[in-house]
Short mmCIF file of C-alpha atoms and ligand atoms in Angstrom, two decimals:
data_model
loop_
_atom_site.label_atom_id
_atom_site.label_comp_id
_atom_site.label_asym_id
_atom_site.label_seq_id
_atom_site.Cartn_x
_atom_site.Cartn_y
_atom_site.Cartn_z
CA UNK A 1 -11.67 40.80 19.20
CA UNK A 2 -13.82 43.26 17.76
CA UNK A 3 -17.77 43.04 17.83
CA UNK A 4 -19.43 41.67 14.33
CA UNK A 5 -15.75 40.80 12.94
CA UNK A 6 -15.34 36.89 12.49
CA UNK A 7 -11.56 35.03 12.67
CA UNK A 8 -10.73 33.45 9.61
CA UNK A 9 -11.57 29.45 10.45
CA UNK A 10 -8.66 28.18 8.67
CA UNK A 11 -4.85 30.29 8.64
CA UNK A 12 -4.54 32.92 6.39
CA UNK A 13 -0.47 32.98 5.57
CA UNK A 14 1.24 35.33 3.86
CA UNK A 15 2.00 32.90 1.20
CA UNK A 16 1.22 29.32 0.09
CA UNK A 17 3.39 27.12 -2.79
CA UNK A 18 2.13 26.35 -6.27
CA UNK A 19 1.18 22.37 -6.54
CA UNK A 20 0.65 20.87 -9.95
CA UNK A 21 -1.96 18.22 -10.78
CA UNK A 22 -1.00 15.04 -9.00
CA UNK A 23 -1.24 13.11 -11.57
CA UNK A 24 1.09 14.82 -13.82
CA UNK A 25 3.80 14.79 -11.18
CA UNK A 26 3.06 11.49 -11.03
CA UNK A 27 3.49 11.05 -14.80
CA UNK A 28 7.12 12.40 -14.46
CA UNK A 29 7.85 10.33 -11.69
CA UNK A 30 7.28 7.43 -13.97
CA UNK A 31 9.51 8.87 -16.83
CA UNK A 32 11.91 9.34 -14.30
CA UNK A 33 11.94 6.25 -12.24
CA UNK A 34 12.27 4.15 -15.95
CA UNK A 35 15.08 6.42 -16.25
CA UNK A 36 17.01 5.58 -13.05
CA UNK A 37 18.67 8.76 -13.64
CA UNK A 38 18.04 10.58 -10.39
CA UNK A 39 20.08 13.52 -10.63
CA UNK A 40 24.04 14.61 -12.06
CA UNK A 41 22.52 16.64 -14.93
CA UNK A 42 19.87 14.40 -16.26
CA UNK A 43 17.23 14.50 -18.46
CA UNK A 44 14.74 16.56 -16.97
CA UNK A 45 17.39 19.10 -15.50
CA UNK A 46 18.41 19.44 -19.13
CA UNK A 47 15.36 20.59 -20.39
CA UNK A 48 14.76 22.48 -17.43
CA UNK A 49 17.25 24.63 -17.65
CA UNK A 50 16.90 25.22 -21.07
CA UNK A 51 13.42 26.19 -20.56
CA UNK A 52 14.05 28.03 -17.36
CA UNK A 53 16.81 30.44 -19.30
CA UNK A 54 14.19 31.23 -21.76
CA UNK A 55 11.37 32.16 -19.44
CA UNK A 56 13.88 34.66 -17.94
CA UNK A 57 15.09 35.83 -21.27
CA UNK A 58 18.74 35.68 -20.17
CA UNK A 59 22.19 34.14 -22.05
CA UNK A 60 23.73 31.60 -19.58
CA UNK A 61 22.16 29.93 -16.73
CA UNK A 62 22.79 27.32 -14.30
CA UNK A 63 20.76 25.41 -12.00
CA UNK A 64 21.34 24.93 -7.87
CA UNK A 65 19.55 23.25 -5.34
CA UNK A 66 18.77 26.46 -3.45
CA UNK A 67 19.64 29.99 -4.18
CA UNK A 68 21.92 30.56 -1.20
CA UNK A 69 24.49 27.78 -2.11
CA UNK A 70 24.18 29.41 -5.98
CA UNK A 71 24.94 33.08 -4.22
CA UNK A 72 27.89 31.55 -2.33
CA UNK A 73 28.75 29.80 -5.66
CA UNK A 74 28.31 33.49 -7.69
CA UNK A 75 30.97 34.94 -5.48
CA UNK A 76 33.29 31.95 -6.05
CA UNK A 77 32.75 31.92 -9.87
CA UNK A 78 34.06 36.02 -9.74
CA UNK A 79 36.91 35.54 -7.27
CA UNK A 80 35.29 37.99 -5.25
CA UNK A 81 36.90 39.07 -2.20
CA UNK A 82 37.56 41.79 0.42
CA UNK A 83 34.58 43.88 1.11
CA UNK A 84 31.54 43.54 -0.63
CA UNK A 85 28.66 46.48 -0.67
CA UNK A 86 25.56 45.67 0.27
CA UNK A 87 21.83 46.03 1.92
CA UNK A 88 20.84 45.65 5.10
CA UNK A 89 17.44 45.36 4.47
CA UNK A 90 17.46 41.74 3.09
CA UNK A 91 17.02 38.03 3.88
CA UNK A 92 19.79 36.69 6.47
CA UNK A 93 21.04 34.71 3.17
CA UNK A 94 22.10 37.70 1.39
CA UNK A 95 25.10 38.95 3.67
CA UNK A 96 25.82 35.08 5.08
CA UNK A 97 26.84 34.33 1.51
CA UNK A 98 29.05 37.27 1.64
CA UNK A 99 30.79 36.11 5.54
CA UNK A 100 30.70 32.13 4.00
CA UNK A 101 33.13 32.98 1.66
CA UNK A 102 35.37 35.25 3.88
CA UNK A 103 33.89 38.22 2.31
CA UNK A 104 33.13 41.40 4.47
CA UNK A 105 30.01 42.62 4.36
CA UNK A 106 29.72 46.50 4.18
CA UNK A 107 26.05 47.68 4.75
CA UNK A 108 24.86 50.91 2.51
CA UNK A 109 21.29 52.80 3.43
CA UNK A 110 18.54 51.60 1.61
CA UNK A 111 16.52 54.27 -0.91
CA UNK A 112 13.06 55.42 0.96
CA UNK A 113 11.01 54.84 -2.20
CA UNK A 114 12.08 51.15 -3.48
CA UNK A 115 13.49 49.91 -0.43
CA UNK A 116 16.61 48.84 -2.70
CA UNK A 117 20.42 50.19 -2.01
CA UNK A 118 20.66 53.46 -2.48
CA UNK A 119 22.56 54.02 -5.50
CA UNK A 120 23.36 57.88 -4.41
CA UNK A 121 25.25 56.27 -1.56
CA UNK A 122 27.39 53.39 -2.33
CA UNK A 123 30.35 55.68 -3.59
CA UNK A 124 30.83 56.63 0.07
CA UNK A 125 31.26 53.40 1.39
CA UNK A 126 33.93 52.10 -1.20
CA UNK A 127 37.13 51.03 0.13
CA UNK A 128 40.47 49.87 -1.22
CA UNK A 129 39.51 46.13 -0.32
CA UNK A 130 35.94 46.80 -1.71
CA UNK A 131 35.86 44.19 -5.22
CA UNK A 132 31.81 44.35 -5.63
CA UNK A 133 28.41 45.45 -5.06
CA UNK A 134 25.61 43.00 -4.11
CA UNK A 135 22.21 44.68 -4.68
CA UNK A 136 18.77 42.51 -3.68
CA UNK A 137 15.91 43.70 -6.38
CA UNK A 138 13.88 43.59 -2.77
CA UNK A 139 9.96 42.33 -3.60
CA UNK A 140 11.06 42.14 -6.60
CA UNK A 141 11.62 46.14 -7.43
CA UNK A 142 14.49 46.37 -9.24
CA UNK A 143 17.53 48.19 -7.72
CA UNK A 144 18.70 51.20 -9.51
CA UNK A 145 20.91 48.69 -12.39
CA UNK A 146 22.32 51.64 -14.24
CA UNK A 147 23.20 53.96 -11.28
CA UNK A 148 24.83 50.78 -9.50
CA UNK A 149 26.66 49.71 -12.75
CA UNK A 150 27.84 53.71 -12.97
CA UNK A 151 29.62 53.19 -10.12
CA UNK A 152 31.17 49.70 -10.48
CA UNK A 153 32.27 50.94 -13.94
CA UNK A 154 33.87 53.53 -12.44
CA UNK A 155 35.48 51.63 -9.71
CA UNK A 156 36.47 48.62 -11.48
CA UNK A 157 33.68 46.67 -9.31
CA UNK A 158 31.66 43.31 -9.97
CA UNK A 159 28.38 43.92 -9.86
CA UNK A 160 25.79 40.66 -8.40
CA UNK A 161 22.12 40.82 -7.96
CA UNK A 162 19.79 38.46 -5.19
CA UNK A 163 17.21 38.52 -7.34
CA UNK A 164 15.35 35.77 -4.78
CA UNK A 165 12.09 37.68 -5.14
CA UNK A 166 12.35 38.75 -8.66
CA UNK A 167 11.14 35.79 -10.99
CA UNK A 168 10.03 37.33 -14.02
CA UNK A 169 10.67 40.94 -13.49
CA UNK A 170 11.48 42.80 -16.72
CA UNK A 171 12.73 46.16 -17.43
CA UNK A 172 11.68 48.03 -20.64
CA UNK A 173 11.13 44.09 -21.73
CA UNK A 174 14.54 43.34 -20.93
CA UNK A 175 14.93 40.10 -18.05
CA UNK A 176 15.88 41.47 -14.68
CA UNK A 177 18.96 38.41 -14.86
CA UNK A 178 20.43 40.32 -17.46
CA UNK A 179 22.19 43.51 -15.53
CA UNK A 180 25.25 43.04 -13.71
CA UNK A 181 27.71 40.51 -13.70
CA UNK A 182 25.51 37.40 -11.79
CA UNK A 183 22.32 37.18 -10.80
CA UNK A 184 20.35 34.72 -8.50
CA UNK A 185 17.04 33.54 -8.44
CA UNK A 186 15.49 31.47 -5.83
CA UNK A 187 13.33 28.95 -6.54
CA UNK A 188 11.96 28.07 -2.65
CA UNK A 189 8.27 26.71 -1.74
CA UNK A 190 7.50 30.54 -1.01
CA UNK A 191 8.91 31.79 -4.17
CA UNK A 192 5.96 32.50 -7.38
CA UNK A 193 8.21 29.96 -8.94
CA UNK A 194 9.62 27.19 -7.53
CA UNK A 195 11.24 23.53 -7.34
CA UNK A 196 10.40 22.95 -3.47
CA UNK A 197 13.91 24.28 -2.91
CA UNK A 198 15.85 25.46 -5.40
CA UNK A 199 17.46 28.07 -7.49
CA UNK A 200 19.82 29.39 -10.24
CA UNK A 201 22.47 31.48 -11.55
CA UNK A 202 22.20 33.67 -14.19
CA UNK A 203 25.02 35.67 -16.24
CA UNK A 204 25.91 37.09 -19.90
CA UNK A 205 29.40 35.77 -20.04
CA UNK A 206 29.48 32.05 -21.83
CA UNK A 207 32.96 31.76 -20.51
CA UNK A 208 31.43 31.52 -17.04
CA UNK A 209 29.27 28.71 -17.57
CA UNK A 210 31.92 25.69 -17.17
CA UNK A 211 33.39 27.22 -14.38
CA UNK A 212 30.40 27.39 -12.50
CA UNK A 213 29.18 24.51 -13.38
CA UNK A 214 32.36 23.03 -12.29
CA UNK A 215 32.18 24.86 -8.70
CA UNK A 216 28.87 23.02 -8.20
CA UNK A 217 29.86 19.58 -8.83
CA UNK A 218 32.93 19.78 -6.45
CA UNK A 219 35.21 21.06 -9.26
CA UNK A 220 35.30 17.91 -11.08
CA UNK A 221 36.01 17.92 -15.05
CA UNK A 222 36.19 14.47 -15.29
CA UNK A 223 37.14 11.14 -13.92
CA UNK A 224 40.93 11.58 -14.28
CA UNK A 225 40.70 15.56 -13.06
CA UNK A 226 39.10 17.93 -9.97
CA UNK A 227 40.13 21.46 -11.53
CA UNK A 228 38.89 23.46 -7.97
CA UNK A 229 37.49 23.42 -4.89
CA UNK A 230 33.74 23.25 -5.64
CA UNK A 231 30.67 22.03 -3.61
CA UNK A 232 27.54 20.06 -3.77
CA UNK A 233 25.28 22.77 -5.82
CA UNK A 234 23.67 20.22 -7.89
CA UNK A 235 19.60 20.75 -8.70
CA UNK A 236 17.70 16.99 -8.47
CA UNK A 237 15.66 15.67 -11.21
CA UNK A 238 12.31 15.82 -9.07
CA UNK A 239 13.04 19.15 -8.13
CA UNK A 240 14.10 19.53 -12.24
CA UNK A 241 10.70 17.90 -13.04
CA UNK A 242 8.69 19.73 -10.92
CA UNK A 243 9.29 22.99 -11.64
CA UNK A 244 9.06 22.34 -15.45
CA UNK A 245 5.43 21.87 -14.84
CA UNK A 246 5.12 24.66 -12.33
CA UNK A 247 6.79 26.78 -15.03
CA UNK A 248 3.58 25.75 -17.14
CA UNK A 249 1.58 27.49 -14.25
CA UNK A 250 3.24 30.98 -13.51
CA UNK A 251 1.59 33.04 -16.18
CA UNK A 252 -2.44 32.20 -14.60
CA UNK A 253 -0.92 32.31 -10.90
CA UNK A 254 0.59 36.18 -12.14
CA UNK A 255 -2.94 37.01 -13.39
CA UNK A 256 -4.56 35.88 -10.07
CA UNK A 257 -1.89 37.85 -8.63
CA UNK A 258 -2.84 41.30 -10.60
CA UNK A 259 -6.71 40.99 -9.56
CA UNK A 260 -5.34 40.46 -6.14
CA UNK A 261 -3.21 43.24 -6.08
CA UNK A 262 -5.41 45.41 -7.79
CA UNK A 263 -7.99 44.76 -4.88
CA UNK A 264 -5.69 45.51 -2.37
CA UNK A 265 -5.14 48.51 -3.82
CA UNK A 266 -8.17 49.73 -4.03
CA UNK A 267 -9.38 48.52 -1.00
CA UNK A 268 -6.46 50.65 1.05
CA UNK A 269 -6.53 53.57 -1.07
CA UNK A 270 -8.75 55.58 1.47
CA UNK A 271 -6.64 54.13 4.25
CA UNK A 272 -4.91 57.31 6.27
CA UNK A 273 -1.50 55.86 7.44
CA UNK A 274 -1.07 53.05 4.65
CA UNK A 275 0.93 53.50 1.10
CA UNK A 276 1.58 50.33 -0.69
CA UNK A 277 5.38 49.52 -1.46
CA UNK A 278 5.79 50.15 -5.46
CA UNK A 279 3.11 49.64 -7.33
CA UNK A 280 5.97 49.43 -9.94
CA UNK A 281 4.85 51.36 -12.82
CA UNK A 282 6.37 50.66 -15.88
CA UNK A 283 8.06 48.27 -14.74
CA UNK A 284 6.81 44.21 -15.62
CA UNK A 285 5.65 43.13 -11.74
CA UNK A 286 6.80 40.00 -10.19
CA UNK A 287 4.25 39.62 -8.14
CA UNK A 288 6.25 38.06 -5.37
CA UNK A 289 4.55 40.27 -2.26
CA UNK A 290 2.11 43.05 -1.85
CA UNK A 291 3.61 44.92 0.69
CA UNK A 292 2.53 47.97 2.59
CA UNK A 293 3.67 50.43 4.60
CA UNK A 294 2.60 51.64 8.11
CA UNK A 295 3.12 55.33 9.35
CA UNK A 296 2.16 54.71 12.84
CA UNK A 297 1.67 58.36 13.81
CA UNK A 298 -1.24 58.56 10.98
CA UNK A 299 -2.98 55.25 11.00
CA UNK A 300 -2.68 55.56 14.80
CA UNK A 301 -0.86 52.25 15.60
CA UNK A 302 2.23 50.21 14.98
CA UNK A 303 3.00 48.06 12.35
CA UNK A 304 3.50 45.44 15.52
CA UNK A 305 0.15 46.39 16.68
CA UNK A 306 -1.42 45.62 13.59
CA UNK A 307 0.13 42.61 12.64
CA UNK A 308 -0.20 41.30 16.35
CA UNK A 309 -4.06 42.28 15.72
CA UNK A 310 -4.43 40.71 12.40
CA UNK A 311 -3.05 37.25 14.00
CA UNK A 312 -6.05 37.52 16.52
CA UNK A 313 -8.28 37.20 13.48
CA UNK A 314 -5.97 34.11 11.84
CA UNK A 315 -3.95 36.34 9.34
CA UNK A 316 -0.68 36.27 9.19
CA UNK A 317 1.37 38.52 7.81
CA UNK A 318 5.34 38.62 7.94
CA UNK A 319 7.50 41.62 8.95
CA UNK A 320 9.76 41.05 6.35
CA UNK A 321 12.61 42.13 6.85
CA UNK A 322 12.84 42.82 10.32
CA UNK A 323 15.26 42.71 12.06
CA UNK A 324 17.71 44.24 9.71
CA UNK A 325 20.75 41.94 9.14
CA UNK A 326 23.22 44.97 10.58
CA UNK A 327 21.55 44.13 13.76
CA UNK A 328 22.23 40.75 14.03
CA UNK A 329 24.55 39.28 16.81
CA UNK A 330 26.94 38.39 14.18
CA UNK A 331 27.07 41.63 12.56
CA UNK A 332 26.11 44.66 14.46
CA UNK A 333 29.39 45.56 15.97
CA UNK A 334 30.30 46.69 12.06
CA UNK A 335 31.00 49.89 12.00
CA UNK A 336 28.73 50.28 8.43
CA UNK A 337 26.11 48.82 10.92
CA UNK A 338 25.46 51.64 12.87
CA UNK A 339 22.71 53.39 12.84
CA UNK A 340 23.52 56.86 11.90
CA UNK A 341 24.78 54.92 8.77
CA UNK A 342 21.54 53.18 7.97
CA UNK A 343 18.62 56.40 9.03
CA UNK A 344 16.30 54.80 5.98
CA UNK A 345 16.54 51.17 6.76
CA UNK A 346 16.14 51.34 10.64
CA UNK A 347 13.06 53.56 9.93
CA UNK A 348 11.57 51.66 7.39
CA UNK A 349 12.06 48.17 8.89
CA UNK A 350 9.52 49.06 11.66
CA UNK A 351 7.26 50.29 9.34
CA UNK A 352 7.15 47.16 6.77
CA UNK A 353 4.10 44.56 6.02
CA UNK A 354 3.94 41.50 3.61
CA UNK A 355 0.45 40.82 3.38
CA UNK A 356 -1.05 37.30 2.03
CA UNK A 357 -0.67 37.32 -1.29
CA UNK A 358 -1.23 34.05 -3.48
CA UNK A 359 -3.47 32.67 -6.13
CA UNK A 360 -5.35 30.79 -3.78
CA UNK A 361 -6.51 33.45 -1.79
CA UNK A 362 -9.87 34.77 -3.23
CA UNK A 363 -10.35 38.22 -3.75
CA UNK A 364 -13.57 38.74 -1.15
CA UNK A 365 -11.02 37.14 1.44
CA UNK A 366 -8.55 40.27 0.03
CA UNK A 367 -11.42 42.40 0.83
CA UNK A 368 -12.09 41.05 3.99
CA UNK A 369 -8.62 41.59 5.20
CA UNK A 370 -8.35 45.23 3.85
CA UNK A 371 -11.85 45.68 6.29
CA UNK A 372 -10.64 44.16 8.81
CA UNK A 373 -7.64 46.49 8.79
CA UNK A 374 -9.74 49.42 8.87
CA UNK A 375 -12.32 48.27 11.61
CA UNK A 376 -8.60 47.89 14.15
CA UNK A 377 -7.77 51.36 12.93
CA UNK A 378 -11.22 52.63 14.06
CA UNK A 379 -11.36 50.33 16.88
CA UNK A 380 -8.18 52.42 18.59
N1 T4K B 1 17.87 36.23 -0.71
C1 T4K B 1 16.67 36.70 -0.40
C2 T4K B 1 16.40 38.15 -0.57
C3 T4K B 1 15.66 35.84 0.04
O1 T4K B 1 14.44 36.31 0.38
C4 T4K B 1 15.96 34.46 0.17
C5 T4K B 1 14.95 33.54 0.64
C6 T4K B 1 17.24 34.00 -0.19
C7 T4K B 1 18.18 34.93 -0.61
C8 T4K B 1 17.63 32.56 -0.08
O2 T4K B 1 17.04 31.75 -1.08
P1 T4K B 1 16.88 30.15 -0.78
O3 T4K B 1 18.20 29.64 -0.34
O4 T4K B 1 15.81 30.00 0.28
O5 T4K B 1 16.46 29.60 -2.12
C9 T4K B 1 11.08 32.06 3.58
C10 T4K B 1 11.89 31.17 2.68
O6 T4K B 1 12.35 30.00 3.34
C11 T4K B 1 13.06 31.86 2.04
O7 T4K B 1 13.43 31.08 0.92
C12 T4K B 1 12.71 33.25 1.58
N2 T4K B 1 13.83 33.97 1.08
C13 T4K B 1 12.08 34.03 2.71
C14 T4K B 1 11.69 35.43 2.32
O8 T4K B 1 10.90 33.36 3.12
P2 T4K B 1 10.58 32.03 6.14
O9 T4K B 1 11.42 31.66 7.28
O10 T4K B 1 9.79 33.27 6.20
O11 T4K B 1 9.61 30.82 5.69
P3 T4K B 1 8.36 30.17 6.43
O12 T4K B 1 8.61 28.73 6.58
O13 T4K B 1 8.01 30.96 7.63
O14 T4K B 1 7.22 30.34 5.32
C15 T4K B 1 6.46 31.52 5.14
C16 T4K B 1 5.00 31.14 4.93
O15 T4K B 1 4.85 30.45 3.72
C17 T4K B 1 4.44 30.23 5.99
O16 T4K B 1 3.88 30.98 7.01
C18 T4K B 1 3.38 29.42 5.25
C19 T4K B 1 3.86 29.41 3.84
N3 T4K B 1 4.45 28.13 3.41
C20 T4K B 1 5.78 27.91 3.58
C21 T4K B 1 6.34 26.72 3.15
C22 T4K B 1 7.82 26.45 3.34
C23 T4K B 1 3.64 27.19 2.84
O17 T4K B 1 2.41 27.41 2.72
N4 T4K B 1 4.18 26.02 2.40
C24 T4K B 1 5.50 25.75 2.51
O18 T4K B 1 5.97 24.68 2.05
O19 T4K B 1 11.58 32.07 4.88
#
């Protein structure tokens, strides 16, 4: 511990969940319990969705009581199959989804700048048995939607986006949910949004709707009929009822978010050996993380170092996404899971930082942090 430097008394985490007033969750616990509708599509999971699908200014949604059952249930809904392309710089969800439905997973180098799959080299990875690309809008950057959809076109691909971290994320005012073929959202404690757990799919074609909505609820049409082999997707109507009022809180958490973020940046601009991770210009923010970049050589220590530092003080941060999912027991002896196949992911993973990022973290704890960071970089 350095000299004149105080530890946080309480945990600083790199996140913390939105809770609504008490006594408006409350309120909708009454509606619902006089309903004694508790979930199957009821009242507040109709208005939910409805709500939800115009907040993310997209055509057709559905909801799911997280967003890796909803991914699984995206790959069903397309008949995907074979060998899907994908990141390797992701949640372990993301390719799990893939393997959970028999689907290969073939791992494609990650772009230095937006940390997405690199668009320049999917085409190289493509395969007879490849039927679609799965892109992750990673921190909620979006992936490179027209390059990818280039390709797909060209190939006769599907095209899906994990859009996990990308509530809200526009581009040129159009929804992120709208590119591609399906899109998830998660809608998890951690999540800017969320329902506790939660999530949904998103897509443009209306034929699509029933027959997801069908794969959720075990495939059942009706009580005489079970049309295909669903599952047990199904969003609850607490979860329905409390993210309509967290819904009603997004747009001050986002603003709480920008000051945040704008501290950060300023804070670390003078910081040799830190770059913040896409300040996404032009682009409308989801304010998910505020991540940052260390180049060990410059700021004179690890990423490890520093986050194992910044713990000593109470803060932690998250490595996210470390390790990379090629590396996993389960996948690593892939041959797209080498690492002369991956150079940009393998680097960048050891160079990543999620910082603490939430309304409820005040912006002289922001700049505390940010000092704190430069009295270890001093201290060494
Ligand atoms: N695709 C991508 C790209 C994803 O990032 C994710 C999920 C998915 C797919 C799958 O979506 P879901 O099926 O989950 O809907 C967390 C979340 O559990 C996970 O949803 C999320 N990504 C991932 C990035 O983060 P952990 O293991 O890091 O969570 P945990 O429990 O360590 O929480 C992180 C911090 O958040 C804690 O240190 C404190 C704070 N926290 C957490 C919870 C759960 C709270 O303050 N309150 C809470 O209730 O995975």
């Amino acid at each position: 511990m350095l000299k004149n430097l105080k530890k946080f008394s309480d945990p600083i985490y790199v996140t913390r969940p939105l809770l609504p007033d008490l006594n408006l969750l409350n309120k909708k616990l009454e509606e619902i319990w006089s309903s004694n509708w508790l979930t199957n599509n009821g009242p507040q999971h109709q208005l939910f969705e409805r709500k939800i699908r115009e907040y993310l200014k997209v055509p057709q949604l559905s909801l799911f009581n997280n967003g890796t059952i909803a991914l699984v249930v995206g790959c069903q809904s397309l008949r995907i199959t074979g060998e899907v392309i994908t990141t390797p710089f992701t949640f372990p969800a993301t390719p799990h989804v893939l393997t959970w439905n028999n689907i290969k997973p073939i791992f494609c180098d990650i772009d230095p700048v937006t940390l997405n799959i690199d668009s320049a080299k999917i085409e190289s990875m493509i395969t007879p048995q490849t039927t679609a690309i799965l892109g992750v809008h990673v921190f909620g950057t979006p992936c490179d939607v027209k390059g990818i959809q280039e390709i797909a076109d060209r190939y006769g691909l599907k095209v899906m986006y994990d859009a996990a971290h990308a509530f809200g994320a526009e581009i040129d005012n159009i929804g992120i949910g709208n590119y591609g073929d399906i899109t998830m959202f998660s809608f998890h404690a951690t999540k800017l949004f969320h329902t506790a757990e939660g999530g949904a799919l998103v897509f443009k074609d209306k034929n699509l709707k029933q027959r997801v909505d069908y794969l959720k609820n075990f495939g059942i049409k009706n009580e005489d009929e079970v049309v295909m082999p669903g599952i047990n997707g199904k969003m609850n109507e607490i979860q329905s009822a409390l993210g309509l009022l967290v819904l009603e809180m997004v747009e001050g958490e986002k603003q709480k978010r920008k000051l945040l973020k704008e501290t950060y940046i300023e804070c670390l601009k003078d910081v040799e050996g830190i770059t913040v991770v896409n300040t996404n210009k032009g682009l409308n923010d989801s304010y998910q993380y505020f991540v940052i970049r260390i180049n060990e050589k410059v700021f004179g220590m690890s990423r490890d170092s520093l986050y194992g530092k910044l713990k000593e003080y109470n803060v932690f941060t998250r490595k996210y996404f470390y390790p990379l999912c090629s590396e996993y027991s389960c996948y690593k002896n892939l041959p797209s899971s080498s690492r002369s196949n991956l150079p940009i992911a393998n680097q960048v993973v050891g160079e990543v930082l999620c910082m603490p990022f939430y309304g409820g973290l005040k912006v002289d704890e922001v700049e505390i942090i940010c000092n704190l960071m430069k009295n270890i970089q001093r201290s060494k």
